[in-house]
Amino acid sequence: MKVKKTRPLGRPRRSDRTQPTSELIIQAATRLFIEYGYQNVSVDDVAKQCDLTKATVYYHYDSKARLFTKTMVQMMVRIRERINTMLQESIPLKTRLFNITKAHLEATVNFDMDGFMKGVDNALTPEQLEEITNAETAMYQTIRHAFVYAMEQKEIRHINPTFATHAYLSLLKAGNYRNESDHPDTIDETAKQIIQLLWQGLQPEEEI
Amino acid sequence: MKVKKTRPLGRPRRSDRTQPTSELIIQAATRLFIEYGYQNVSVDDVAKQCDLTKATVYYHYDSKARLFTKTMVQMMVRIRERINTMLQESIPLKTRLFNITKAHLEATVNFDMDGFMKGVDNALTPEQLEEITNAETAMYQTIRHAFVYAMEQKEIRHINPTFATHAYLSLLKAGNYRNESDHPDTIDETAKQIIQLLWQGLQPEEEI
Amino acid sequence: MKVKKTRPLGRPRRSDRTQPTSELIIQAATRLFIEYGYQNVSVDDVAKQCDLTKATVYYHYDSKARLFTKTMVQMMVRIRERINTMLQESIPLKTRLFNITKAHLEATVNFDMDGFMKGVDNALTPEQLEEITNAETAMYQTIRHAFVYAMEQKEIRHINPTFATHAYLSLLKAGNYRNESDHPDTIDETAKQIIQLLWQGLQPEEEI
Amino acid sequence: MKVKKTRPLGRPRRSDRTQPTSELIIQAATRLFIEYGYQNVSVDDVAKQCDLTKATVYYHYDSKARLFTKTMVQMMVRIRERINTMLQESIPLKTRLFNITKAHLEATVNFDMDGFMKGVDNALTPEQLEEITNAETAMYQTIRHAFVYAMEQKEIRHINPTFATHAYLSLLKAGNYRNESDHPDTIDETAKQIIQLLWQGLQPEEEI
DNA sequence: CATGAATGAGGCTTCATTCAT
DNA sequence: CATGAATGAAGCCTCATTCAT
């Protein structure tokens, strides 16, 4: 049953990839930057991951800094979208946060922008730094907004919503340590622990 | 007619410094590594900070990796001691944690080992990595112990103490964002917010 | 007002060189390593000889050790080929050896692997060392084979052929000293002396 | 029978060494330089071998080059003396050479000055180089003299004595390869092979 | 005698970036 | 689009050497 596929003339699309090269690069870059950090990933590493050469990467992105910026922004936009979607559901905020928490723990991605950007700022132009910060902030705003609304609905107590946001995100990160524990918890259990702590902590203060 | 200036080699007259050079180096290194991260600090940077030459740094520490290790371990030992001292006081745990929180927010140090070690592990030998991890763990244990004890005293609800520890440390980090907020909180207020959230979250769960 | 001259980066117009750069490098490296030894030749030296930068050398060969390995192997392969060719001729072995000797004395190359590799082994990986040793051995085998055959043909007396090989090569080296002598011999005379001594020494032992 | 040895007052001689430090250094240096070569041995290596510090080595010898020179010269003087002694015996030259050969093969020392000095000359002052060359030449002269005498006695054929000397020394070096052979020869056998080849090669030429 | 501390020079290697093809 | 070749800058580390003690 060997059917000779009629091959399109001209330069064949690189392998069977449907993705444009620039996207391919971003993807590899995302993975690498997230895993190893800006300084520990060379442009060559990214190129090799894509089975391309350094020069090709430079053809698509004029500098490592810009590639990084694009990468980070795109990633945060995606995360923001995902979070946003999950926050739209018509279920109690506590449940929505629980779902987000679980989703986050399932993903390996650990978007700890804080430690992540350590020292990187020197390598970026102010504009690039701002781009990233903006994307980061937008991501935060989504969550912050949910807290503000919940506050208005008296679902949670009065609290600085920015703090609440960062508190939540911090706790997410704490979830990564579940494995070291003596009896490693499942993702589900960990998510429960996080939400339990957070939610209880956000309730109206009593006599405490 | 190039006259080679006789350069001053050898050991220079000891300046009026009281600190031994090795300590001086560690101090500068601590500051730099903490602020910029391992990869973004060159041995030359450290040397310059001390007004020494690279070679001198290498005289005292055989490699950048070892310098880093020494630096991190020493730092964590100090933090652990400080925390330990504050945990010994005979006042309610909530108050002790509040004090620690305030002290942490006052210090610029941001011991977020997680993001901090990103990619660094490749640069360290397994032994060095272990040294650091051990110091880190010891630091955590101190806090964990306090939680275990509080649990026994029914001061807080039953909870995985390791998780409680990481949750607390995570929240500490969330405190760093206070400045971005629209109306920047004082350290005192931030500490209160953190402890309020944490402590409430650690209380016996009710009907929530 | 420091004006940073725009420096010419990137690939320069290919000069009128016909040789590929990688060959050019090997050639310069061969000359330098042979003349000064591994430790006394820096990668920069090689680069300068080629009118290239160090980085370019590293573009073609990942490390000094590998460059050295390639260099040595290639050299020994060439020598082996040359020797092999001269050994194929249908003339008495004594004459063939005489020709080889003359050719060797004419070349400046002094393939004394023994002293040459002193201390170098620490700088090479076991694989690299093996590569070199293999090339060396192959070179020796060629000569050894000729002696084995000559022995079978009773052209020379029974003798350990490996020893005969090394003895011959050693004597070649002795030829380098001809210049110090009071009345420096010509290459031709020196070759004659060497072959005379060797050949006579390889004849059937009599009453001696 | 514990007798408390009356310990001499004052600074005790460093351990039980009788040797002056300067000799100790030379000894270690000899071993190291011979084994690894000039460039591969650092002053620190020498110091550590002696359980001293670099500074102490510099106290005794003002530079690495001078230390090397002293080391080499002393070594060659010793070798020359040893050879000289063995050449004085009242037995046939062939036997004396056989004895020397055996002695050389027994010692690990491989005084192949040729490959040994490769590239080192750049590190030495002309005077130092000359010192070494002189010692080397003196060593050669001793052997050369024996050949000259043997020639006069018609014990060997007429031949350039300098060549004969270098030929002999070269063959000595060939002896180091005995181990690689398929059936490794003993030192005695190897010495016999060498002398057999050499001696036969030095006999009056016949019709060959 | 001996040494601890310091240093300039230089060597190996990586990397972001550029340019001609 | 893609790439091979090249480069300056910078980073890690070693080492011969010096000097105050």
Short mmCIF file of C-alpha atoms in Angstrom, two decimals, chain C residues 6-161:
data_model
loop_
_atom_site.label_atom_id
_atom_site.label_comp_id
_atom_site.label_asym_id
_atom_site.label_seq_id
_atom_site.Cartn_x
_atom_site.Cartn_y
_atom_site.Cartn_z
CA THR C 6 31.83 50.11 15.83
CA ARG C 7 33.79 46.93 15.68
CA PRO C 8 33.44 44.54 12.80
CA LEU C 9 31.71 41.47 14.11
CA GLY C 10 30.40 38.54 12.18
CA ARG C 11 31.91 36.63 9.39
CA PRO C 12 34.52 38.57 7.50
CA ARG C 13 34.73 38.40 3.78
CA ARG C 14 36.52 35.21 2.99
CA SER C 15 40.04 36.13 2.19
CA ASP C 16 41.75 34.61 -0.82
CA ARG C 17 42.81 31.65 1.24
CA THR C 18 42.08 28.38 -0.45
CA GLN C 19 42.52 26.23 2.61
CA PRO C 20 39.59 25.74 4.93
CA THR C 21 40.16 27.41 8.26
CA SER C 22 40.04 24.18 10.20
CA GLU C 23 42.98 22.89 8.20
CA LEU C 24 44.85 26.10 8.61
CA ILE C 25 44.49 25.78 12.33
CA ILE C 26 45.66 22.21 12.39
CA GLN C 27 48.70 23.12 10.41
CA ALA C 28 49.71 25.95 12.67
CA ALA C 29 48.97 23.84 15.71
CA THR C 30 51.07 21.01 14.41
CA ARG C 31 54.02 23.25 13.88
CA LEU C 32 53.72 24.88 17.28
CA PHE C 33 52.99 21.79 19.31
CA ILE C 34 55.86 19.95 17.70
CA GLU C 35 58.24 22.76 18.29
CA TYR C 36 57.28 23.85 21.76
CA GLY C 37 55.19 21.08 23.26
CA TYR C 38 51.64 21.02 24.48
CA GLN C 39 52.02 23.08 27.60
CA ASN C 40 54.10 25.75 26.00
CA VAL C 41 51.64 26.55 23.29
CA SER C 42 48.54 28.47 24.19
CA VAL C 43 45.41 28.42 22.13
CA ASP C 44 46.01 32.08 21.61
CA ASP C 45 49.38 31.31 20.11
CA VAL C 46 47.76 29.03 17.61
CA ALA C 47 45.12 31.62 16.82
CA LYS C 48 47.66 34.34 16.28
CA GLN C 49 49.67 32.15 13.96
CA CYS C 50 46.58 31.83 11.81
CA ASP C 51 45.66 35.46 12.15
CA LEU C 52 42.45 34.43 13.80
CA THR C 53 41.04 34.93 17.23
CA LYS C 54 41.01 32.41 19.99
CA ALA C 55 37.23 32.18 19.70
CA THR C 56 37.56 31.07 16.12
CA VAL C 57 39.86 28.27 17.10
CA TYR C 58 37.29 27.19 19.64
CA TYR C 59 34.63 27.35 17.00
CA HIS C 60 36.46 24.66 15.09
CA TYR C 61 37.80 22.58 17.96
CA ASP C 62 36.04 22.42 21.31
CA SER C 63 39.12 22.30 23.42
CA LYS C 64 42.83 22.56 23.38
CA ALA C 65 43.07 18.89 24.24
CA ARG C 66 40.96 17.90 21.29
CA LEU C 67 42.89 20.16 18.97
CA PHE C 68 46.07 18.55 20.17
CA THR C 69 44.65 15.10 19.68
CA LYS C 70 43.50 15.83 16.17
CA THR C 71 46.83 17.38 15.41
CA MET C 72 48.87 14.47 16.67
CA VAL C 73 46.74 11.83 15.08
CA GLN C 74 46.73 13.54 11.74
CA MET C 75 50.45 13.96 11.86
CA MET C 76 51.07 10.37 12.72
CA VAL C 77 48.75 9.17 10.05
CA ARG C 78 50.67 11.20 7.52
CA ILE C 79 54.00 9.98 8.70
CA ARG C 80 52.73 6.43 8.66
CA GLU C 81 51.54 6.84 5.11
CA ARG C 82 54.79 8.29 3.98
CA ILE C 83 56.75 5.53 5.64
CA ASN C 84 54.39 2.95 4.29
CA THR C 85 54.84 4.18 0.77
CA MET C 86 58.57 4.07 1.05
CA LEU C 87 58.43 0.59 2.50
CA GLN C 88 56.45 -0.70 -0.47
CA GLU C 89 59.23 -0.18 -2.97
CA SER C 90 60.85 -3.25 -4.46
CA ILE C 91 64.35 -2.64 -3.28
CA PRO C 92 66.33 -4.14 -0.43
CA LEU C 93 65.05 -3.28 3.03
CA LYS C 94 68.38 -1.69 3.87
CA THR C 95 67.93 0.74 1.05
CA ARG C 96 64.35 1.42 1.92
CA LEU C 97 65.31 2.19 5.50
CA PHE C 98 68.07 4.42 4.25
CA ASN C 99 65.58 6.40 2.20
CA ILE C 100 63.22 6.73 5.10
CA THR C 101 66.05 7.86 7.29
CA LYS C 102 67.08 10.51 4.87
CA ALA C 103 63.52 11.71 4.48
CA HIS C 104 63.17 11.92 8.22
CA LEU C 105 66.35 13.84 8.72
CA GLU C 106 65.30 16.28 6.05
CA ALA C 107 62.00 16.95 7.73
CA THR C 108 62.29 19.01 10.83
CA VAL C 109 59.65 16.90 12.45
CA ASN C 110 60.93 14.98 15.33
CA PHE C 111 58.34 12.50 16.30
CA ASP C 112 59.67 11.53 19.64
CA MET C 113 56.37 10.64 21.19
CA ASP C 114 57.98 9.47 24.36
CA GLY C 115 59.32 12.67 25.79
CA PHE C 116 56.68 14.55 23.95
CA MET C 117 53.76 13.25 25.90
CA LYS C 118 55.40 13.84 29.25
CA GLY C 119 52.81 15.33 31.52
CA VAL C 120 50.41 15.84 28.67
CA ASP C 121 48.42 12.79 29.60
CA ASN C 122 46.93 14.59 32.54
CA ALA C 123 45.43 17.11 30.20
CA LEU C 124 43.80 14.61 27.92
CA THR C 125 40.81 12.39 28.45
CA PRO C 126 41.49 8.67 28.37
CA GLU C 127 39.78 8.51 25.01
CA GLN C 128 41.99 11.17 23.55
CA LEU C 129 45.04 9.50 24.94
CA GLU C 130 43.95 6.27 23.38
CA GLU C 131 43.36 7.88 20.03
CA ILE C 132 46.88 9.16 20.01
CA THR C 133 48.34 5.93 21.23
CA ASN C 134 46.50 4.05 18.56
CA ALA C 135 47.81 6.27 15.81
CA GLU C 136 51.27 5.91 17.27
CA THR C 137 51.02 2.18 17.41
CA ALA C 138 49.72 1.98 13.87
CA MET C 139 52.74 3.93 12.78
CA TYR C 140 55.04 1.55 14.57
CA GLN C 141 53.28 -1.49 13.22
CA THR C 142 54.09 -0.46 9.71
CA ILE C 143 57.78 -0.60 10.41
CA ARG C 144 57.53 -3.60 12.63
CA HIS C 145 55.86 -5.45 9.84
CA ALA C 146 58.78 -4.80 7.55
CA PHE C 147 61.15 -6.26 10.09
CA VAL C 148 59.01 -9.32 10.59
CA TYR C 149 59.02 -9.93 6.89
CA ALA C 150 62.74 -9.36 6.63
CA MET C 151 63.27 -11.86 9.38
CA GLU C 152 61.24 -14.44 7.54
CA GLN C 153 63.29 -13.77 4.47
CA LYS C 154 66.43 -14.21 6.56
CA GLU C 155 67.42 -10.74 5.50
CA ILE C 156 68.07 -9.94 9.12
CA ARG C 157 68.68 -12.11 12.10
CA HIS C 158 66.03 -13.31 14.48
CA ILE C 159 65.18 -10.50 16.84
CA ASN C 160 62.17 -9.14 18.73
CA PRO C 161 60.63 -7.04 15.97
#
